[in-house]
Coordinates of C-alpha atoms and ligand atoms in Angstrom, one line a residue:
M174 CA -147.6 170.7 305.1
T175 CA -147.6 167.1 304.0
V176 CA -149.8 166.1 301.2
H177 CA -150.9 162.5 300.9
K178 CA -148.9 161.3 297.8
F179 CA -150.4 157.8 297.0
K180 CA -147.4 155.7 297.9
S181 CA -146.9 152.1 297.4
K182 CA -146.3 149.6 300.3
E183 CA -142.5 150.1 299.6
G184 CA -142.9 153.9 299.9
A185 CA -142.4 154.8 296.2
V186 CA -144.5 157.6 294.9
L187 CA -146.9 156.1 292.3
L188 CA -147.4 158.9 289.8
P189 CA -144.9 161.5 288.4
L190 CA -147.6 164.2 288.5
T191 CA -150.7 164.4 290.7
A192 CA -153.4 167.0 291.0
R193 CA -155.1 168.2 294.3
Y194 CA -157.5 170.9 295.2
L195 CA -156.3 172.8 298.2
S196 CA -158.0 175.6 300.1
S197 CA -156.5 178.7 298.6
S198 CA -155.6 180.0 302.1
N199 CA -153.4 176.9 302.7
L200 CA -151.0 177.8 299.8
P201 CA -148.5 179.8 301.7
E202 CA -148.0 176.7 304.0
L203 CA -147.7 174.5 300.9
F204 CA -145.0 176.8 299.4
S205 CA -142.9 176.8 302.6
S206 CA -143.0 173.0 302.8
N207 CA -140.8 170.5 301.0
E208 CA -143.5 169.6 298.5
Q209 CA -142.3 169.7 294.8
V210 CA -145.0 171.8 293.2
M211 CA -145.0 172.0 289.4
A212 CA -147.9 174.4 289.0
V213 CA -150.8 176.2 290.7
V214 CA -153.9 177.0 288.8
N215 CA -156.0 179.6 290.5
Y216 CA -159.6 180.2 289.4
G217 CA -161.2 183.6 290.4
S218 CA -159.5 186.7 291.6
E219 CA -155.7 186.7 291.8
L220 CA -154.0 185.3 295.0
D221 CA -152.8 188.1 297.2
F222 CA -149.6 186.5 298.3
D223 CA -146.3 185.8 296.5
I224 CA -146.0 182.7 294.5
P225 CA -142.6 181.1 294.2
A226 CA -140.8 181.8 291.0
N227 CA -139.9 178.1 290.4
L228 CA -143.3 176.9 289.5
V229 CA -145.9 177.8 286.8
S230 CA -148.7 180.0 288.1
V231 CA -151.9 180.2 286.0
N232 CA -154.7 182.6 286.8
V233 CA -158.2 182.0 285.2
P234 CA -160.6 184.7 286.1
L235 CA -163.7 182.6 286.4
H236 CA -166.0 182.9 289.4
Q237 CA -165.9 180.0 291.8
L238 CA -169.5 179.4 293.0
S239 CA -168.7 177.4 296.1
A240 CA -166.9 178.9 299.1
P241 CA -164.2 179.0 300.5
P242 CA -162.1 179.1 297.2
I243 CA -159.9 176.2 296.3
T244 CA -156.8 176.1 294.1
E245 CA -155.7 173.4 291.7
V246 CA -152.2 172.3 292.7
W247 CA -150.0 170.0 290.5
L248 CA -147.4 168.0 292.5
S249 CA -144.3 166.3 291.2
D250 CA -142.7 163.1 292.5
S251 CA -139.2 164.5 291.9
D252 CA -137.2 167.7 291.4
V253 CA -138.9 170.4 289.4
K254 CA -137.2 173.0 287.2
S255 CA -138.8 175.9 285.4
A256 CA -138.2 178.5 282.7
T257 CA -139.8 180.7 280.1
S258 CA -139.3 180.3 276.4
N259 CA -141.0 182.3 273.6
G260 CA -143.9 183.3 275.9
I261 CA -144.4 179.8 277.3
H262 CA -143.9 179.5 281.0
Y263 CA -143.1 175.9 281.9
S264 CA -141.9 173.6 284.6
F265 CA -140.8 170.0 284.3
N266 CA -139.6 166.8 285.9
S267 CA -138.0 163.8 284.2
S268 CA -141.2 162.7 282.5
I269 CA -143.8 165.6 282.4
L270 CA -143.8 169.2 281.4
F271 CA -146.4 171.6 282.5
G272 CA -146.9 174.8 280.3
H273 CA -148.9 177.9 280.2
V274 CA -149.3 180.6 277.6
V275 CA -151.6 183.7 277.3
A276 CA -152.6 185.7 274.4
D277 CA -154.0 189.2 274.6
I278 CA -156.6 189.5 271.9
P279 CA -158.0 193.0 272.0
G280 CA -161.5 193.1 270.5
V281 CA -161.2 189.4 270.0
Q282 CA -159.9 190.0 266.4
N283 CA -158.3 187.3 264.3
L284 CA -158.9 184.6 266.9
E285 CA -158.4 181.7 264.4
Q286 CA -154.9 183.0 263.5
E287 CA -154.0 183.7 267.2
V288 CA -155.1 180.1 268.2
E289 CA -153.2 178.6 265.2
E290 CA -150.0 180.5 266.1
K291 CA -150.2 179.4 269.8
Y292 CA -150.9 175.8 269.0
Q293 CA -148.0 175.8 266.4
R294 CA -145.8 177.3 269.1
I295 CA -146.9 174.8 271.8
S296 CA -146.4 171.9 269.4
K297 CA -143.0 172.9 268.2
F298 CA -141.9 173.8 271.8
T299 CA -142.9 170.4 273.2
K300 CA -141.1 168.6 270.4
E301 CA -138.0 170.7 270.9
K302 CA -137.9 170.0 274.6
N303 CA -138.5 166.3 274.0
Y304 CA -141.9 166.1 275.7
P305 CA -143.6 165.7 272.3
H306 CA -147.0 164.3 273.5
I307 CA -149.6 166.8 274.6
I308 CA -151.7 164.8 277.0
R309 CA -154.1 167.3 278.4
I310 CA -154.9 171.0 277.4
W311 CA -157.2 173.6 278.9
N312 CA -158.5 176.5 276.7
Y313 CA -160.2 179.6 277.9
V314 CA -161.5 181.3 274.8
P315 CA -162.5 185.0 274.9
D316 CA -166.3 185.6 274.3
I317 CA -166.7 182.0 273.2
N318 CA -170.3 182.2 272.0
D319 CA -170.0 185.6 270.2
E320 CA -170.2 185.5 266.4
P321 CA -168.1 188.3 264.9
D322 CA -168.2 188.1 261.1
G323 CA -170.7 185.2 261.2
L324 CA -168.5 182.6 262.7
E325 CA -168.8 181.8 266.4
N326 CA -165.5 182.3 268.4
Y327 CA -165.6 178.6 269.5
K328 CA -165.6 177.5 265.8
S329 CA -162.8 179.9 265.0
F330 CA -160.8 178.5 267.9
S331 CA -161.5 175.0 266.7
L332 CA -160.4 175.9 263.2
G333 CA -157.2 177.4 264.3
R334 CA -156.4 174.4 266.5
S335 CA -157.2 171.9 263.7
N336 CA -155.0 173.8 261.2
A337 CA -152.0 173.7 263.6
F338 CA -152.5 170.1 264.5
E339 CA -152.7 169.2 260.8
D340 CA -149.6 171.1 260.0
Q341 CA -147.8 169.3 262.9
N342 CA -149.0 165.9 261.7
I343 CA -150.8 165.1 264.9
D344 CA -152.3 161.6 264.6
M345 CA -156.0 162.1 265.3
V346 CA -156.6 158.5 266.5
R347 CA -153.5 158.1 268.7
D348 CA -152.1 161.4 269.8
L349 CA -154.9 163.9 270.4
P350 CA -154.9 165.5 273.9
A351 CA -157.9 165.5 276.3
A352 CA -159.2 169.1 276.3
S353 CA -161.6 171.6 277.8
A354 CA -162.7 174.7 275.9
L355 CA -164.7 177.3 278.0
G356 CA -165.5 181.0 277.7
I357 CA -163.6 183.9 279.4
K358 CA -164.5 187.5 279.4
N359 CA -161.2 189.4 279.8
G360 CA -160.2 189.5 276.1
K361 CA -157.5 186.9 276.6
L362 CA -156.9 183.4 275.3
I363 CA -155.6 181.4 278.3
I364 CA -154.0 178.0 277.7
Y365 CA -152.3 175.5 280.0
F366 CA -151.2 172.0 279.1
I367 CA -149.5 168.9 280.2
A368 CA -147.0 167.3 277.9
S369 CA -145.1 164.0 278.3
K370 CA -142.0 162.2 277.1
S371 CA -143.9 159.0 276.5
P372 CA -147.3 158.8 274.6
G373 CA -150.6 158.7 276.5
S374 CA -153.4 156.3 275.6
Q375 CA -156.2 158.1 273.9
I376 CA -159.7 157.1 274.9
E377 CA -163.0 157.7 273.0
N378 CA -166.6 157.3 274.2
P379 CA -168.8 154.8 272.2
R380 CA -171.9 156.7 273.2
Q381 CA -170.6 159.7 271.3
V382 CA -169.3 160.4 267.8
N383 CA -165.5 161.1 268.2
A384 CA -165.2 164.9 268.3
Y385 CA -162.8 164.9 265.4
H386 CA -165.5 163.3 263.3
Y387 CA -168.3 165.8 264.2
P388 CA -170.3 166.9 261.2
R389 CA -169.8 170.3 259.7
K390 CA -172.7 172.0 261.4
Y391 CA -170.5 172.3 264.5
G392 CA -167.9 174.3 262.6
P393 CA -165.7 174.3 259.4
K394 CA -163.3 171.9 261.0
S395 CA -164.2 169.3 263.7
P396 CA -162.8 169.9 267.2
S397 CA -159.5 168.0 267.7
F398 CA -159.6 166.5 271.1
A399 CA -159.8 163.0 272.7
R400 CA -162.5 162.2 275.2
A401 CA -159.8 161.2 277.7
N402 CA -156.1 160.5 277.8
I403 CA -154.3 158.1 280.2
M404 CA -150.8 158.3 281.5
T405 CA -149.6 155.0 283.0
S406 CA -146.8 154.6 285.5
K407 CA -145.5 151.7 287.6
G408 CA -148.1 152.1 290.3
G409 CA -151.2 153.0 288.5
Y410 CA -152.5 155.6 286.0
I411 CA -153.9 159.1 285.8
N412 CA -156.9 159.5 283.5
Y413 CA -157.5 163.1 282.2
V414 CA -161.2 163.2 281.2
S415 CA -162.1 166.0 278.8
G416 CA -164.8 168.5 279.3
T417 CA -167.9 166.3 279.0
A418 CA -171.5 167.3 278.4
S419 CA -174.9 166.1 277.7
I420 CA -174.1 165.0 274.1
V421 CA -175.1 161.6 272.7
G422 CA -174.0 160.8 269.1
H423 CA -173.2 164.3 268.2
E424 CA -176.4 166.0 269.4
T425 CA -177.1 167.9 272.6
L426 CA -179.8 166.2 274.7
H427 CA -182.0 167.5 277.4
T428 CA -182.2 171.1 276.2
D429 CA -183.3 173.4 279.1
D430 CA -183.2 170.6 281.6
I431 CA -180.5 170.8 284.2
E432 CA -181.1 167.4 285.8
G433 CA -181.2 165.6 282.5
Q434 CA -178.0 167.3 281.2
L435 CA -176.1 166.4 284.5
K436 CA -177.2 162.8 284.6
E437 CA -176.3 162.4 280.8
T438 CA -172.9 164.0 281.5
I439 CA -172.2 161.6 284.4
T440 CA -173.2 158.6 282.3
N441 CA -170.7 159.9 279.6
I442 CA -167.9 160.3 282.1
N443 CA -168.5 156.9 283.7
T444 CA -168.5 155.4 280.2
V445 CA -165.1 157.0 279.4
L446 CA -163.8 155.7 282.8
E447 CA -165.1 152.2 281.9
M448 CA -163.3 152.4 278.5
A449 CA -160.1 153.4 280.2
T450 CA -160.3 150.5 282.7
R451 CA -160.9 148.0 279.8
K452 CA -157.8 149.2 278.1
E453 CA -155.7 149.2 281.3
H454 CA -157.1 145.8 282.3
K455 CA -158.0 147.1 285.7
K456 CA -161.2 146.5 287.5
N457 CA -164.3 148.4 286.4
N458 CA -164.3 152.0 287.5
I459 CA -166.7 154.8 287.9
L460 CA -166.2 158.2 289.6
S461 CA -164.8 157.6 293.1
E462 CA -164.2 159.8 296.1
N463 CA -160.6 160.8 295.2
D464 CA -161.3 161.9 291.7
L465 CA -161.3 165.6 291.1
L466 CA -164.2 167.3 289.1
K467 CA -164.4 170.7 287.7
V468 CA -168.0 171.7 286.9
Y469 CA -168.6 174.6 284.5
I470 CA -172.1 176.2 284.9
R471 CA -173.5 178.6 282.4
D472 CA -175.9 180.3 284.8
G473 CA -174.8 180.6 288.4
K474 CA -178.3 180.4 289.7
N475 CA -178.4 176.7 288.9
F476 CA -175.3 176.0 291.2
A477 CA -177.2 174.8 294.3
L478 CA -179.4 172.4 292.3
I479 CA -176.4 171.0 290.4
Q480 CA -174.3 170.6 293.6
D481 CA -177.3 168.8 295.2
L482 CA -177.7 166.5 292.2
L483 CA -173.9 165.8 291.8
E484 CA -173.8 164.7 295.5
K485 CA -176.6 162.2 294.9
E486 CA -175.2 160.9 291.6
T487 CA -171.5 160.4 292.5
C488 CA -169.5 159.7 295.5
V489 CA -166.8 162.3 294.8
K490 CA -165.8 164.1 298.0
K491 CA -167.3 167.6 298.2
E492 CA -163.9 169.3 298.6
N493 CA -162.8 167.5 295.3
I494 CA -165.4 169.4 293.3
M495 CA -164.8 172.9 291.9
Y496 CA -167.8 174.9 290.5
L497 CA -167.2 177.7 288.0
E498 CA -169.5 180.1 286.2
T499 CA -168.8 180.4 282.6
D500 CA -170.1 180.2 279.0
I501 CA -169.8 176.8 277.3
C502 CA -169.0 176.2 273.7
R503 CA -172.4 175.1 272.5
D504 CA -175.1 177.6 273.5
D505 CA -177.6 174.8 274.4
L506 CA -175.3 173.3 277.0
L507 CA -176.1 174.4 280.5
L508 CA -173.1 172.7 282.1
E509 CA -170.0 170.7 281.4
V510 CA -167.8 168.5 283.7
E511 CA -164.1 167.6 283.5
A512 CA -162.4 164.9 285.7
V513 CA -158.9 163.8 286.8
S514 CA -159.2 160.2 287.9
M515 CA -156.3 158.5 289.6
V516 CA -156.3 154.7 289.7
F517 CA -153.8 152.8 291.7
K518 CA -152.7 149.2 291.5
D519 CA -154.3 147.0 294.2
Ligands
3EB287 C1 -168.3 168.3 273.3 O1 -168.3 167.2 273.8 C2 -168.5 169.4 274.3 O2 -163.3 171.8 271.7 O3 -161.7 171.3 273.1 C3 -165.7 169.6 275.4 C4 -164.4 169.5 275.7 C5 -166.2 170.3 274.3 C6 -163.4 170.1 274.8 C7 -162.9 171.3 272.7 C8 -165.3 170.9 273.5 C9 -163.8 170.8 273.7 O4 -168.2 168.6 272.2 C10 -167.6 170.5 274.0

């Protein structure tokens, strides 16, 4: 199998790490090809064929609403090595490290401490390995909207993460990762991340209060994530856009209104892309056909409506959009959308 690699006219691969969605049934063919795969992230039930040991394999048991199922594949431009250290499975090339860690949290007890411990571990590990900049991180938080002992699990998660980042002296203005934080129902905390030798460029959204400045009503400590983070290489850049929702300022807008929430979310994503292109001095940019979207939907019965609207509102290719059913961190959010946008030099 050959996968289009976005090469320059001279034949050089333009980005050290790129993401693709491939039909899950095509993975055996990918694994037997010469492609340098850094990681596969499979959403839904586990794949029923062997995954090579020299890559990171993540399974996130969230239901895919569209069929046939697709898998998120991370491709390297150069040789990949992999190993496990202190519960972190990782693979790496000369500039990027991809990591994965899972915590079993029976009864979802002591979530804050579990999250803090995992974030401390990840921060120390990435520093030790000399990939000290966490660029992008995905969090699947058990029973995210439940409130044991009066504090919602999302808020406990956010607290544990903040404590770890403060302890590790992460600079909130320059070195926060882009992030997603969604619910999961299997009693596990599932985390995967991309870290880099060189710093990314943190992007915020002028329509929204920076998340790390959210007021206290959203939790004892504000969520520590950037709206987006960019990795620039010779030939272009990859922009990791965080989970994005119908939030303006810090308030949720369009409660109980799917269409309103989706349009506001797309405006927010396009604003973040616009901020990124200003910073990178590239031409103006909005969501385009080769970008990847992941759409998290609270109630699967809204899937057809959301898919329909999204096809009208953006020109992202249908096969580049993954739809998952899951709980979202604020209980008034009906949907959330994350993006990976790859922009190449003209
Ligand atoms: C928001 O904008 C929506 O806590 O890591 C989106 C992406 C959200 C990441 C996180 C939270 C997080 O606040 C929620």
